[in-house]
């Protein structure tokens, strides 16, 4: 009665039980429907219903158990149409009353979902490792460039902390979207607002919004940080009537669709170009455009600093529901 109830309980699980004789012919199969044993039947061997290489795998391990009398365990991978399924199979020797080995008894449990989770986890860990290395490379470059263009340790610390904070803020957006990227409008507000004395009142944002790739989000965020710090220290954001215009539009460059991002300052004090030939310039003119496979131009016009960045469409995709021409 206990054995009968136990079998009834097993019938509601993904576990199958089986027994084979010394010739590895199946004697009985319990709950094999829907598993790799579905086509098995009493009197059949593994080679009668499994692919040759899978049948050989099963047969070799079962013969080992018959020879040694020791339990064994293996995983069986089979294709069901276009779906890969995995089964955890445990084997033991079947013995008669005298202890002589007379066959095999076994249990099979489907572990396909577990394998899929493991594969997904491995993919995520590889992706995390890749992105972490990229992030560390960016930080290393930040440290090196900041040190190269800093005169004193306090100056280095202020500049480096600001850039790391900028990077961390952009990374927060990327992480919140499961590493898919970041909306450009969100990135602008995040990086610029903290340096604008009156919030975003002096910052006018117009043009289409796009969704930047993770790499582009980090580097464009860094460019916006450098521009905002410069504007708040020397440029338009230091004057009450100063204005920063940030415009985006779609264009083509060498036959490739691009997003044109323009930062234009107006009504600010005259900026001496020599004051800015430091790391900010390197970031804006070389590091950022190279990182997004684009191009950039930085100029000092009579009405304020002007920056133009071209981002190829490999680094962004459209946000159909976000086309704005507003003052943020």
CSV table of C-alpha atoms in Angstrom, one decimal:
chain,number,residue,atom,x,y,z
A,1,UNK,CA,0.0,0.0,0.0
A,2,UNK,CA,2.8,2.4,0.9
A,3,UNK,CA,4.6,1.6,-2.4
A,4,UNK,CA,1.4,2.2,-4.3
A,5,UNK,CA,0.8,5.6,-2.7
A,6,UNK,CA,4.4,6.6,-3.4
A,7,UNK,CA,4.0,5.8,-7.1
A,8,UNK,CA,0.8,7.7,-7.2
A,9,UNK,CA,2.6,10.7,-5.7
A,10,UNK,CA,5.4,10.4,-8.2
A,11,UNK,CA,2.9,10.4,-11.1
A,12,UNK,CA,2.4,14.1,-10.5
A,13,UNK,CA,6.1,14.9,-10.8
A,14,UNK,CA,8.6,15.0,-13.7
A,15,UNK,CA,10.3,11.9,-12.4
A,16,UNK,CA,10.3,8.7,-14.2
A,17,UNK,CA,11.4,5.2,-12.9
A,18,UNK,CA,12.6,2.2,-14.9
A,19,UNK,CA,14.2,-1.2,-14.6
A,20,UNK,CA,16.3,-3.1,-17.1
A,21,UNK,CA,17.7,-6.7,-17.1
A,22,UNK,CA,21.3,-7.7,-17.6
A,23,UNK,CA,20.9,-7.4,-21.3
A,24,UNK,CA,19.7,-3.8,-20.8
A,25,UNK,CA,16.2,-4.6,-22.1
A,26,UNK,CA,13.5,-2.6,-20.3
A,27,UNK,CA,11.4,-4.6,-17.9
A,28,UNK,CA,9.1,-1.8,-16.8
A,29,UNK,CA,8.8,2.0,-17.0
A,30,UNK,CA,6.8,4.2,-14.7
A,31,UNK,CA,5.7,7.8,-15.5
A,32,UNK,CA,7.8,7.9,-18.7
A,33,UNK,CA,5.2,9.8,-20.7
A,34,UNK,CA,6.5,13.2,-22.0
A,35,UNK,CA,10.1,12.3,-21.1
A,36,UNK,CA,13.0,10.7,-23.0
A,37,UNK,CA,11.5,7.3,-22.1
A,38,UNK,CA,8.2,8.0,-23.9
A,39,UNK,CA,9.1,5.7,-26.8
A,40,UNK,CA,10.6,3.1,-24.6
A,41,UNK,CA,8.7,-0.2,-24.0
A,42,UNK,CA,9.2,-3.5,-22.3
A,43,UNK,CA,11.8,-5.5,-24.2
A,44,UNK,CA,13.3,-2.5,-26.0
A,45,UNK,CA,16.9,-1.3,-25.5
A,46,UNK,CA,18.1,2.3,-25.6
A,47,UNK,CA,19.4,2.0,-29.2
A,48,UNK,CA,15.8,1.1,-30.3
A,49,UNK,CA,14.5,4.6,-29.6
A,50,UNK,CA,17.4,7.0,-28.9
A,51,UNK,CA,19.8,8.6,-31.4
A,52,UNK,CA,23.0,6.4,-31.7
A,53,UNK,CA,25.3,8.7,-29.7
A,54,UNK,CA,22.8,9.1,-26.9
A,55,UNK,CA,22.1,5.4,-26.8
A,56,UNK,CA,25.8,4.7,-26.6
A,57,UNK,CA,26.2,7.2,-23.7
A,58,UNK,CA,23.4,5.5,-21.8
A,59,UNK,CA,24.6,2.0,-22.6
A,60,UNK,CA,28.2,2.6,-21.5
A,61,UNK,CA,27.2,4.0,-18.1
A,62,UNK,CA,24.7,1.2,-17.5
A,63,UNK,CA,27.3,-1.5,-18.3
A,64,UNK,CA,29.7,0.2,-15.9
A,65,UNK,CA,27.0,-0.1,-13.1
A,66,UNK,CA,26.4,-3.7,-14.0
A,67,UNK,CA,30.2,-4.4,-13.9
A,68,UNK,CA,31.0,-2.5,-10.6
A,69,UNK,CA,27.7,-2.6,-8.8
A,70,UNK,CA,28.3,1.0,-7.8
A,71,UNK,CA,25.6,3.7,-8.3
A,72,UNK,CA,26.2,6.3,-11.0
A,73,UNK,CA,24.7,9.4,-12.3
A,74,UNK,CA,24.7,11.4,-15.6
A,75,UNK,CA,22.9,14.1,-17.6
A,76,UNK,CA,21.2,13.3,-20.9
A,77,UNK,CA,20.6,16.0,-23.4
A,78,UNK,CA,18.1,15.3,-26.2
A,79,UNK,CA,16.4,17.3,-28.9
A,80,UNK,CA,12.6,17.3,-29.1
A,81,UNK,CA,11.9,19.0,-32.4
A,82,UNK,CA,13.8,22.3,-32.0
A,83,UNK,CA,13.8,22.2,-28.2
A,84,UNK,CA,16.7,21.0,-26.2
A,85,UNK,CA,15.7,19.0,-23.1
A,86,UNK,CA,17.9,17.8,-20.2
A,87,UNK,CA,17.4,14.9,-17.8
A,88,UNK,CA,19.3,14.0,-14.7
A,89,UNK,CA,19.5,10.1,-14.6
A,90,UNK,CA,20.6,8.1,-11.6
A,91,UNK,CA,21.4,4.4,-11.9
A,92,UNK,CA,21.9,1.6,-9.4
A,93,UNK,CA,22.4,-2.1,-9.7
A,94,UNK,CA,19.3,-4.3,-9.2
A,95,UNK,CA,20.0,-7.4,-7.1
A,96,UNK,CA,18.2,-10.6,-6.3
A,97,UNK,CA,17.8,-12.0,-2.8
A,98,UNK,CA,21.3,-13.5,-2.8
A,99,UNK,CA,22.8,-10.1,-3.7
A,100,UNK,CA,23.7,-11.0,-7.3
A,101,UNK,CA,23.3,-8.3,-9.9
A,102,UNK,CA,20.4,-9.0,-12.2
A,103,UNK,CA,19.9,-5.7,-13.9
A,104,UNK,CA,19.6,-1.9,-13.6
A,105,UNK,CA,17.1,0.3,-11.7
A,106,UNK,CA,17.0,4.0,-12.4
A,107,UNK,CA,15.3,7.3,-11.9
A,108,UNK,CA,15.1,10.2,-14.4
A,109,UNK,CA,14.2,13.8,-13.5
A,110,UNK,CA,13.8,16.5,-16.1
A,111,UNK,CA,16.1,19.5,-15.4
A,112,UNK,CA,15.5,21.6,-18.5
A,113,UNK,CA,14.4,24.7,-16.6
A,114,UNK,CA,17.4,24.4,-14.3
A,115,UNK,CA,19.8,24.2,-17.3
A,116,UNK,CA,18.1,27.2,-18.9
A,117,UNK,CA,18.5,29.2,-15.7
A,118,UNK,CA,22.1,28.2,-15.5
A,119,UNK,CA,22.7,29.2,-19.2
A,120,UNK,CA,21.0,32.5,-18.6
A,121,UNK,CA,23.1,33.2,-15.5
A,122,UNK,CA,26.3,32.4,-17.3
A,123,UNK,CA,25.3,34.7,-20.1
A,124,UNK,CA,24.5,37.5,-17.6
A,125,UNK,CA,27.8,36.9,-15.7
A,126,UNK,CA,29.8,37.1,-19.0
A,127,UNK,CA,27.9,40.3,-19.9
A,128,UNK,CA,28.5,41.7,-16.4
A,129,UNK,CA,32.2,40.8,-16.6
A,130,UNK,CA,32.5,42.5,-20.1
A,131,UNK,CA,30.7,45.6,-19.0
A,132,UNK,CA,32.7,45.8,-15.7
A,133,UNK,CA,35.9,45.6,-17.6
A,134,UNK,CA,34.7,48.4,-19.9
A,135,UNK,CA,33.7,50.5,-16.9
A,136,UNK,CA,37.1,49.9,-15.2
A,137,UNK,CA,38.8,51.0,-18.5
A,138,UNK,CA,36.8,54.2,-18.5
A,139,UNK,CA,37.6,54.9,-14.9
A,140,UNK,CA,41.3,54.2,-15.5
A,141,UNK,CA,41.3,56.6,-18.4
A,142,UNK,CA,39.5,59.2,-16.3
A,143,UNK,CA,42.1,58.9,-13.5
A,144,UNK,CA,45.0,59.1,-15.9
A,145,UNK,CA,43.7,62.1,-17.9
A,146,UNK,CA,42.5,64.0,-14.8
A,147,UNK,CA,45.9,63.5,-13.2
A,148,UNK,CA,47.7,64.6,-16.3
A,149,UNK,CA,45.8,67.9,-16.4
A,150,UNK,CA,45.6,68.7,-12.7
A,151,UNK,CA,48.2,70.9,-11.0
A,152,UNK,CA,47.5,70.0,-7.4
A,153,UNK,CA,46.1,67.0,-5.6
A,154,UNK,CA,43.0,68.9,-4.3
A,155,UNK,CA,42.3,69.9,-7.9
A,156,UNK,CA,42.6,66.3,-9.1
A,157,UNK,CA,40.3,65.1,-6.3
A,158,UNK,CA,37.6,67.6,-7.2
A,159,UNK,CA,37.7,66.9,-10.9
A,160,UNK,CA,38.0,63.1,-10.5
A,161,UNK,CA,35.1,62.9,-8.0
A,162,UNK,CA,32.9,64.9,-10.3
A,163,UNK,CA,33.6,62.7,-13.3
A,164,UNK,CA,33.1,59.5,-11.3
A,165,UNK,CA,29.8,60.9,-10.0
A,166,UNK,CA,28.8,61.6,-13.5
A,167,UNK,CA,29.7,58.1,-14.6
A,168,UNK,CA,27.9,56.6,-11.7
A,169,UNK,CA,24.7,58.6,-12.4
A,170,UNK,CA,24.7,57.5,-16.0
A,171,UNK,CA,25.4,53.9,-14.9
A,172,UNK,CA,22.4,54.0,-12.6
A,173,UNK,CA,20.1,54.8,-15.5
A,174,UNK,CA,21.6,52.0,-17.5
A,175,UNK,CA,21.3,49.5,-14.6
A,176,UNK,CA,17.7,50.5,-14.0
A,177,UNK,CA,16.8,49.6,-17.6
A,178,UNK,CA,18.5,46.1,-17.3
A,179,UNK,CA,21.6,47.3,-19.2
A,180,UNK,CA,19.6,48.3,-22.3
A,181,UNK,CA,20.7,51.9,-22.3
A,182,UNK,CA,19.3,55.3,-21.4
A,183,UNK,CA,17.0,57.9,-22.8
A,184,UNK,CA,18.9,61.0,-24.0
A,185,UNK,CA,16.4,63.5,-22.4
A,186,UNK,CA,16.7,61.7,-19.0
A,187,UNK,CA,20.5,61.8,-19.4
A,188,UNK,CA,20.5,65.5,-20.1
A,189,UNK,CA,18.4,66.4,-17.1
A,190,UNK,CA,20.5,64.1,-14.8
A,191,UNK,CA,23.9,65.5,-15.9
A,192,UNK,CA,23.0,69.2,-16.3
A,193,UNK,CA,20.5,70.1,-13.7
A,194,UNK,CA,22.8,69.7,-10.7
A,195,UNK,CA,25.1,72.4,-12.1
A,196,UNK,CA,22.4,74.8,-13.2
A,197,UNK,CA,21.9,77.5,-10.4
A,198,UNK,CA,18.1,77.7,-11.1
A,199,UNK,CA,17.5,74.1,-12.1
A,200,UNK,CA,16.8,73.7,-15.8
A,201,UNK,CA,15.3,77.2,-16.3
A,202,UNK,CA,18.3,78.4,-18.3
A,203,UNK,CA,18.5,75.1,-20.3
A,204,UNK,CA,16.4,74.8,-23.5
A,205,UNK,CA,16.1,71.2,-24.9
A,206,UNK,CA,14.6,70.6,-28.3
A,207,UNK,CA,14.4,67.9,-30.9
A,208,UNK,CA,13.7,64.1,-30.9
A,209,UNK,CA,14.6,62.0,-28.0
A,210,UNK,CA,16.4,58.7,-28.5
A,211,UNK,CA,17.4,55.6,-26.5
A,212,UNK,CA,21.2,55.5,-26.3
A,213,UNK,CA,23.1,52.2,-26.0
A,214,UNK,CA,24.9,51.5,-22.7
A,215,UNK,CA,28.3,52.6,-24.1
A,216,UNK,CA,26.9,55.7,-25.7
A,217,UNK,CA,24.9,56.6,-22.5
A,218,UNK,CA,28.1,56.5,-20.3
A,219,UNK,CA,30.2,58.6,-22.7
A,220,UNK,CA,27.5,61.1,-23.8
A,221,UNK,CA,26.7,61.5,-20.1
A,222,UNK,CA,30.4,62.3,-19.4
A,223,UNK,CA,30.4,64.9,-22.3
A,224,UNK,CA,27.3,66.5,-20.8
A,225,UNK,CA,29.0,66.6,-17.4
A,226,UNK,CA,32.1,68.3,-18.8
A,227,UNK,CA,29.9,70.9,-20.7
A,228,UNK,CA,27.7,71.6,-17.7
A,229,UNK,CA,30.7,72.0,-15.3
A,230,UNK,CA,32.3,74.4,-17.8
A,231,UNK,CA,29.1,76.4,-18.2
A,232,UNK,CA,28.6,76.6,-14.5
A,233,UNK,CA,32.2,77.6,-13.9
A,234,UNK,CA,33.0,79.9,-16.8
A,235,UNK,CA,30.1,80.0,-19.3
A,236,UNK,CA,26.5,80.8,-19.7
A,237,UNK,CA,25.2,79.3,-16.5
A,238,UNK,CA,27.2,81.9,-14.5
A,239,UNK,CA,25.1,84.7,-15.9
A,240,UNK,CA,21.5,85.4,-15.0
A,241,UNK,CA,20.6,85.9,-18.7
A,242,UNK,CA,22.8,83.1,-19.9
A,243,UNK,CA,21.1,80.3,-21.9
A,244,UNK,CA,22.2,76.8,-22.9
A,245,UNK,CA,20.5,75.4,-25.9
A,246,UNK,CA,20.7,71.6,-26.4
A,247,UNK,CA,19.3,70.6,-29.8
A,248,UNK,CA,19.0,67.2,-31.5
A,249,UNK,CA,18.1,66.2,-35.0
A,250,UNK,CA,18.6,63.4,-37.4
A,251,UNK,CA,21.0,63.7,-40.3
A,252,UNK,CA,23.3,61.7,-42.5
A,253,UNK,CA,27.1,61.5,-42.4
A,254,UNK,CA,28.9,59.5,-45.1
A,255,UNK,CA,25.7,57.7,-46.0
A,256,UNK,CA,24.9,56.7,-42.4
A,257,UNK,CA,22.0,57.9,-40.4
A,258,UNK,CA,23.2,59.9,-37.3
A,259,UNK,CA,21.9,61.9,-34.4
A,260,UNK,CA,23.3,65.4,-34.3
A,261,UNK,CA,23.6,66.7,-30.7
A,262,UNK,CA,24.4,70.4,-30.3
A,263,UNK,CA,25.3,72.3,-27.1
A,264,UNK,CA,25.2,76.0,-27.7
A,265,UNK,CA,25.7,78.7,-25.0
A,266,UNK,CA,24.4,82.2,-25.3
A,267,UNK,CA,24.6,85.5,-23.3
A,268,UNK,CA,27.5,84.2,-21.1
A,269,UNK,CA,30.8,85.8,-20.4
A,270,UNK,CA,33.6,85.6,-22.9
A,271,UNK,CA,35.6,82.4,-22.4
A,272,UNK,CA,39.3,82.3,-22.9
A,273,UNK,CA,39.9,79.2,-25.1
A,274,UNK,CA,43.3,78.6,-23.4
A,275,UNK,CA,41.5,78.1,-20.1
A,276,UNK,CA,39.8,75.0,-21.4
A,277,UNK,CA,42.7,73.2,-23.2
A,278,UNK,CA,42.6,70.6,-20.4
A,279,UNK,CA,40.9,67.3,-19.8
A,280,UNK,CA,37.5,68.6,-20.7
A,281,UNK,CA,38.6,69.3,-24.2
A,282,UNK,CA,40.2,65.9,-24.6
A,283,UNK,CA,37.0,64.3,-23.4
A,284,UNK,CA,34.8,66.2,-25.7
A,285,UNK,CA,36.9,66.2,-28.9
A,286,UNK,CA,38.5,62.7,-28.7
A,287,UNK,CA,37.4,60.3,-26.0
A,288,UNK,CA,33.6,60.7,-26.4
A,289,UNK,CA,33.4,60.7,-30.2
A,290,UNK,CA,35.9,57.8,-30.5
A,291,UNK,CA,33.9,55.8,-27.9
A,292,UNK,CA,30.6,56.1,-29.9
A,293,UNK,CA,32.3,55.8,-33.3
A,294,UNK,CA,31.2,59.3,-34.1
A,295,UNK,CA,32.7,62.7,-34.6
A,296,UNK,CA,32.7,66.0,-32.6
A,297,UNK,CA,33.6,69.6,-33.0
A,298,UNK,CA,34.3,72.1,-30.1
A,299,UNK,CA,34.4,75.8,-30.9
A,300,UNK,CA,34.4,79.1,-29.0
A,301,UNK,CA,32.0,81.6,-30.7
A,302,UNK,CA,31.5,85.2,-29.9
A,303,UNK,CA,28.2,84.4,-28.1
A,304,UNK,CA,29.5,81.3,-26.2
A,305,UNK,CA,30.9,77.8,-26.3
A,306,UNK,CA,29.5,75.6,-29.1
A,307,UNK,CA,29.8,71.7,-29.2
A,308,UNK,CA,28.5,69.4,-31.9
A,309,UNK,CA,28.5,65.6,-31.5
A,310,UNK,CA,27.5,63.2,-34.2
A,311,UNK,CA,26.3,59.8,-33.0
A,312,UNK,CA,25.8,57.0,-35.5
A,313,UNK,CA,22.5,55.0,-35.5
A,314,UNK,CA,24.4,51.9,-34.2
A,315,UNK,CA,24.5,53.7,-30.9
A,316,UNK,CA,20.8,54.5,-30.5
A,317,UNK,CA,17.3,53.6,-31.4
A,318,UNK,CA,14.1,55.6,-31.7
A,319,UNK,CA,11.7,56.5,-29.0
A,320,UNK,CA,8.5,56.8,-31.0
A,321,UNK,CA,6.5,58.4,-28.2
A,322,UNK,CA,9.0,61.0,-27.3
A,323,UNK,CA,9.4,63.8,-29.8
A,324,UNK,CA,9.6,67.1,-28.0
A,325,UNK,CA,10.5,70.7,-28.4
A,326,UNK,CA,10.2,72.0,-24.9
A,327,UNK,CA,11.9,73.9,-22.2
A,328,UNK,CA,12.7,71.2,-19.6
